[in-house]
Amino acid sequence: MRPWQKVLIVAVNIYLLLFFGPVAGFDIFRIIPEIASKPSTLLQQLLIGIANGSIIAIIALGYTLVYGIIELVNFAHGDVYMLGAFMSLTIIGAFGVTAESTGAQKIVAILVAFLGAVAFTATANVTIERVAYRRLRNAPRLASLISAIGVSFILQNVGLFWGGLKAFFPIMGVNAAAPKAFPELIGRIDVFKDILGWNVPISFSTKDLLVITVASSLMIGLRLFVQYTRLGKAMRATAENRDAAKIMGIDVDRVIAFTFLLGGSLAGAAGLLVGLYNNTAVFTMGFTAGLRAFTSAVLGGIGNITGAMLGGFLIGILAAFSDQYFSSRWTNAWVFAVLVLVLVFRPTGLLGESIGQKA
Amino acid sequence: MQKLRTALIIGATSAAITFLFGGWSAVVVGVIAGAVIGMTYGQRSALRTPNGIGREAVVPGLVGGLVVVLGGVIHQFIVRPATGQSPFFTHTLRFFGSNAQIDSITVLIISSVVAILAAAAAAFLIGSAQGLPPDKRNRQIAFALGGFLLLFPFYEQITNLNWMGALITVQIYILLALGLNIVVGYAGLLDLGYAAFFAIGAYTTALLNSPRIEIQWNFWLVIWIAAAVAAIAGIVLGAPTLPLRGDYLAIVTLGFGEIVPVIFRNLIAVTIREPFTRFCFVGCDPAVEVRIACLYSCEGPLNLTGGEAGVNPIGRPVIPFTPDSLFGSSSYLPWYFLVLALIVFSIFLISRLRDSRIGRAWMAMREDELAASQMGIDPVKTKLLAFSMGATFSGFAGAFYGAYIAAIFPGVFDFSVSVIILCMVILGGLGNMIGVIIGGILIMGTDRLFLPQIATLLKKFMQVSVLPNVSNEALRDFLSTSVDPIQMRLALFGIVLVIMMLVRPEGLVPSAERRAELHAGEEPRGAPVTADEPTT
């Protein structure tokens, strides 16, 4: 294709976007004046996007780890994250802490919820791998994808069932399918205004700070783990070439199980974080979050840990912008549109290496 | 005894249905069980003559019928009392307008006798067909099946069985599964967003035949438009996926499947204007937008699809020289025959497509894309045709669904629908129409007929027999709210998918090629691929 043809195609597409975009909220004649009149909102949405994006990024890491090592789109991962949120909600409910409890009580409850949720989702993920994926490792690849979709449905139903157990966990509320209310444990104190005393038009709450800190440390920790430990090296070797890794004496089954364990525990952590951040959990949350996270993983370059983080932040920011400037009703469509566009035009993502025929 | 084991197993499986429904269901179940028994025993038989095989199948048929009837008896005398219903009651028969009362014991006796005899007759008929040459055999089976499908709704109507509503939904889903089978089964393209085309068909019907935006065209025209629009959508959504394969293709189709319902849900303030005319040049008031080159809905944003509230009502089909109320909400019969006709028509079309040049190209692509394109098959054309042909049938299904329900809502077309349809195709057997239909009946029949019945019975059982004996408050609460099979339906589909993938990825009734392909590692290479799938 000649360069001028490419330019023409891009121009036509931009024109079409301007033409039909307004129907889906992308109306630059409305958005540009809106941004110009209040630029601080843009920064505010950027912060919200980064906070949400860091949660998405943690989930995306689970997709990218698993895809990197066995080339499976672990469709059930989003639902494992949902179970993490439900587990932490259950534990917090068992402690009986509320927004009025003392700081020490809250910290203990959150720590126990963190450990419980992480242990639970890690176990769940390893079990899923053992039961539903291991036997299919050498089957046609679509077989394991379909199996993963099946697992996702089962887990969603587990969430629905769990949410209906109000007899044992009163915190679940009356309606099984309804969103569950997480108690407000962190509090929404503005870091800029109330702690640092700056007079800025944007707010940055303790919640945002917590989420971003925890998420970044988890991501950096994972990056270092994969880069420098023996097990991390084994993971990379298995991802590179499973048979060769086996010949070199790596217990491939164990490494894969461990990858699922890592992904599962990250999902559990994300579940707790999202509960603390958004104060809500619902049994269908795994599907949307999972697709957003998968989009981020693909956007960053699937199989690439740094890429998943980058993609997570980008998708978080896109979603926040779309909520603010386009229309929150259309946000999912825009995110999925990004997913489709990336997969179609750049399946290797922003940072990914060439995966050629694998895609 | 050894010889009758299969008959006992089939009978016992079918008896699960009579166990749940009891009464008049025994006859229907008996016929089906008898036919299955006839099929199995006929294929196993060492005899050659049709009559001989048929006679051999009669005894197993009788035994199967007996087991089925036993289920009905258990329902009447154990299940009913346990769920707080008396086994003795009067049953109403409806003869198109006039009703007749009949005692429940008489019902049991009549239906049992008829069921056993019908099972034996079905076993004889289907069994003897197995001894005929293939074309005659298929004709005999087709006649038997056709007779059953034609008579069943009247039987259902008279005996007040109340299965028809569920059955029509099952048929709609079968139509969808047949379409998906083209894409997934024949062409080997895993489409996880098939519900999008269903939605497109339904919304096309809705927008062209509803008072909402004042276009009310005839259903018989609209159904073709809906199919055509769905086919075009298949090409439009299929085109970007062409360079992709495997799981990336699956995820992109899933993305489309998610976007389409979002679009229908949110097209509630539509105005389309040419963008450059909206630039405000020097001296104009930005508040007063330049209104030249407005293309659509310029008087103000148009609520096209009604958002969450959907489109309601949608016009229903009318046949000339018949009362307008023929296709109404009062009777299921016309709808049943309409969708049955659609299914038969689709089966005919799809089997012609499958055996045509295009069909063989699809299968060649599925087996090896590179080799196929080297043999002169155009991969672009072939894939796009698969997408659009697959979408066409969901366009039919969508049009029928819209007219049948007379209202559509965007929530109906979510991801779970795509997965349920996929589940039907996989359970039955990829690439085999008979398998897909059986898979559809099993999955949707369970979902729409048995689960609700189990749920009702279980609820009554809990209230009558369990809850009064439970003293623990939490346990009582748990038993009364959380034990609900309907709530577990998604898990049911999930379990079917996982188990099928682990145990029998080729499905219950696989096509021969697919079986050979999926078990390539287990059998010696080049294992004989014997029979082609039977022509329907």
Tab-separated table of C-alpha atoms in Angstrom, chain B residues 78-247:
chain	number	residue	atom	x	y	z
B	78	ILE	CA	-44.834	-40.230	45.643
B	79	VAL	CA	-43.819	-36.876	44.169
B	80	ARG	CA	-47.257	-35.298	44.331
B	81	PRO	CA	-47.958	-36.160	47.969
B	82	ALA	CA	-44.403	-35.156	48.942
B	83	THR	CA	-44.949	-31.756	47.372
B	84	GLY	CA	-48.302	-31.286	49.013
B	85	GLN	CA	-50.507	-32.129	46.042
B	86	SER	CA	-53.102	-34.846	46.155
B	87	PRO	CA	-52.629	-37.761	43.744
B	88	PHE	CA	-56.361	-37.732	43.145
B	89	PHE	CA	-57.646	-34.765	41.209
B	90	THR	CA	-59.630	-33.989	38.125
B	91	HIS	CA	-57.843	-33.224	34.899
B	92	THR	CA	-59.228	-30.964	32.196
B	93	LEU	CA	-59.127	-31.952	28.560
B	94	ARG	CA	-59.517	-29.193	25.988
B	95	PHE	CA	-61.077	-30.032	22.652
B	96	PHE	CA	-60.715	-26.659	20.951
B	97	GLY	CA	-63.285	-24.797	22.894
B	98	SER	CA	-65.149	-27.498	24.764
B	99	ASN	CA	-63.668	-28.901	27.940
B	100	ALA	CA	-64.037	-32.314	29.513
B	101	GLN	CA	-63.237	-33.381	33.068
B	102	ILE	CA	-61.428	-36.616	33.691
B	103	ASP	CA	-60.253	-38.357	36.833
B	104	SER	CA	-56.496	-38.432	37.489
B	105	ILE	CA	-56.416	-42.225	37.985
B	106	THR	CA	-58.107	-42.706	34.631
B	107	VAL	CA	-55.556	-40.341	33.112
B	108	LEU	CA	-52.750	-42.393	34.594
B	109	ILE	CA	-54.178	-45.679	33.321
B	110	ILE	CA	-54.957	-44.407	29.822
B	111	SER	CA	-51.664	-42.573	29.402
B	112	SER	CA	-49.687	-45.535	30.746
B	113	VAL	CA	-51.266	-48.033	28.386
B	114	VAL	CA	-50.960	-45.679	25.426
B	115	ALA	CA	-47.373	-44.824	26.379
B	116	ILE	CA	-46.251	-48.463	26.536
B	117	LEU	CA	-47.939	-49.307	23.233
B	118	ALA	CA	-46.624	-46.129	21.606
B	119	ALA	CA	-43.101	-46.865	22.788
B	120	ALA	CA	-43.268	-50.351	21.309
B	121	ALA	CA	-44.727	-49.017	18.059
B	122	ALA	CA	-42.076	-46.303	17.792
B	123	ALA	CA	-39.357	-48.853	18.494
B	124	PHE	CA	-40.759	-51.099	15.753
B	125	LEU	CA	-41.074	-48.267	13.256
B	126	ILE	CA	-37.635	-46.772	13.801
B	127	GLY	CA	-36.010	-50.163	14.316
B	128	SER	CA	-37.368	-51.564	11.099
B	129	ALA	CA	-36.199	-48.458	9.276
B	130	GLN	CA	-32.644	-49.442	10.154
B	131	GLY	CA	-32.950	-52.472	7.928
B	132	LEU	CA	-33.829	-50.416	4.842
B	133	PRO	CA	-31.397	-48.946	2.339
B	134	PRO	CA	-30.217	-45.468	3.388
B	135	ASP	CA	-32.531	-43.309	1.273
B	136	LYS	CA	-35.634	-45.304	2.205
B	137	ARG	CA	-34.510	-45.393	5.821
B	138	ASN	CA	-34.123	-41.637	5.945
B	139	ARG	CA	-37.505	-41.203	4.320
B	140	GLN	CA	-39.186	-43.480	6.845
B	141	ILE	CA	-37.518	-41.729	9.774
B	142	ALA	CA	-38.395	-38.339	8.322
B	143	PHE	CA	-42.039	-39.377	7.957
B	144	ALA	CA	-42.141	-40.693	11.496
B	145	LEU	CA	-40.524	-37.546	12.832
B	146	GLY	CA	-42.755	-35.317	10.753
B	147	GLY	CA	-45.854	-37.125	11.961
B	148	PHE	CA	-44.736	-36.768	15.543
B	149	LEU	CA	-43.964	-33.075	15.165
B	150	LEU	CA	-47.315	-32.442	13.462
B	151	LEU	CA	-49.390	-34.378	15.967
B	152	PHE	CA	-47.563	-33.320	19.107
B	153	PRO	CA	-48.938	-29.751	19.380
B	154	PHE	CA	-52.523	-30.998	19.103
B	155	TYR	CA	-51.874	-33.641	21.732
B	156	GLU	CA	-50.280	-30.986	23.903
B	157	GLN	CA	-53.267	-28.719	23.356
B	158	ILE	CA	-55.852	-31.366	24.230
B	159	THR	CA	-54.093	-32.713	27.302
B	160	ASN	CA	-53.183	-29.288	28.614
B	161	LEU	CA	-49.559	-30.284	29.004
B	162	ASN	CA	-48.390	-26.657	28.848
B	163	TRP	CA	-45.068	-27.297	27.140
B	164	MET	CA	-45.633	-25.227	24.037
B	165	GLY	CA	-44.223	-21.910	25.230
B	166	ALA	CA	-40.975	-23.546	26.267
B	167	LEU	CA	-40.899	-25.580	23.104
B	168	ILE	CA	-41.095	-22.537	20.841
B	169	THR	CA	-38.153	-20.985	22.673
B	170	VAL	CA	-36.286	-24.254	22.206
B	171	GLN	CA	-37.031	-24.054	18.491
B	172	ILE	CA	-35.805	-20.472	18.231
B	173	TYR	CA	-32.568	-21.497	19.845
B	174	ILE	CA	-32.275	-24.503	17.544
B	175	LEU	CA	-32.551	-22.126	14.603
B	176	LEU	CA	-29.775	-20.027	16.125
B	177	ALA	CA	-27.641	-23.071	16.803
B	178	LEU	CA	-28.042	-24.227	13.203
B	179	GLY	CA	-26.731	-20.863	12.047
B	180	LEU	CA	-23.843	-20.871	14.498
B	181	ASN	CA	-23.009	-24.389	13.382
B	182	ILE	CA	-22.168	-22.993	9.949
B	183	VAL	CA	-19.632	-20.598	11.412
B	184	VAL	CA	-18.172	-22.776	14.157
B	185	GLY	CA	-18.859	-26.271	12.924
B	186	TYR	CA	-18.323	-26.022	9.179
B	187	ALA	CA	-15.929	-23.118	8.825
B	188	GLY	CA	-14.174	-23.626	12.147
B	189	LEU	CA	-14.348	-19.969	13.172
B	190	LEU	CA	-15.134	-19.727	16.879
B	191	ASP	CA	-17.716	-16.973	17.133
B	192	LEU	CA	-18.403	-15.837	20.683
B	193	GLY	CA	-20.619	-12.932	19.677
B	194	TYR	CA	-23.334	-14.717	17.773
B	195	ALA	CA	-26.079	-13.096	19.830
B	196	ALA	CA	-25.187	-9.850	18.067
B	197	PHE	CA	-26.734	-11.127	14.839
B	198	PHE	CA	-29.761	-12.364	16.730
B	199	ALA	CA	-30.083	-8.851	18.127
B	200	ILE	CA	-29.633	-7.300	14.702
B	201	GLY	CA	-32.364	-9.501	13.242
B	202	ALA	CA	-34.705	-8.779	16.110
B	203	TYR	CA	-34.115	-5.040	16.101
B	204	THR	CA	-34.504	-4.841	12.333
B	205	THR	CA	-37.896	-6.467	12.697
B	206	ALA	CA	-38.716	-4.238	15.607
B	207	LEU	CA	-37.850	-1.026	13.826
B	208	LEU	CA	-39.557	-1.957	10.573
B	209	ASN	CA	-42.724	-3.322	12.092
B	210	SER	CA	-43.673	-1.279	15.096
B	211	PRO	CA	-45.571	1.904	15.821
B	212	ARG	CA	-42.463	3.243	17.586
B	213	ILE	CA	-41.025	5.140	14.631
B	214	GLU	CA	-44.129	4.690	12.528
B	215	ILE	CA	-42.896	2.121	10.072
B	216	GLN	CA	-45.167	-0.887	9.963
B	217	TRP	CA	-44.272	-3.235	7.194
B	218	ASN	CA	-45.603	-6.715	6.707
B	219	PHE	CA	-43.860	-9.409	8.719
B	220	TRP	CA	-43.406	-11.640	5.680
B	221	LEU	CA	-41.381	-8.910	4.045
B	222	VAL	CA	-39.561	-7.856	7.178
B	223	ILE	CA	-38.283	-11.333	7.973
B	224	TRP	CA	-36.358	-11.358	4.695
B	225	ILE	CA	-35.056	-7.859	5.313
B	226	ALA	CA	-33.970	-8.926	8.788
B	227	ALA	CA	-32.118	-11.917	7.378
B	228	ALA	CA	-30.477	-9.734	4.748
B	229	VAL	CA	-29.464	-7.086	7.272
B	230	ALA	CA	-28.029	-9.779	9.524
B	231	ALA	CA	-26.123	-11.235	6.575
B	232	ILE	CA	-24.672	-7.834	5.739
B	233	ALA	CA	-23.796	-7.342	9.396
B	234	GLY	CA	-22.066	-10.709	9.247
B	235	ILE	CA	-19.873	-9.440	6.432
B	236	VAL	CA	-19.256	-6.072	8.095
B	237	LEU	CA	-18.317	-7.608	11.443
B	238	GLY	CA	-16.533	-10.511	9.832
B	239	ALA	CA	-14.284	-8.408	7.619
B	240	PRO	CA	-12.028	-7.024	10.371
B	241	THR	CA	-11.512	-10.502	11.794
B	242	LEU	CA	-10.138	-11.989	8.593
B	243	PRO	CA	-6.435	-11.806	9.496
B	244	LEU	CA	-7.111	-13.360	12.892
B	245	ARG	CA	-7.413	-16.954	13.895
B	246	GLY	CA	-7.985	-19.046	16.975
B	247	ASP	CA	-8.532	-17.327	20.272
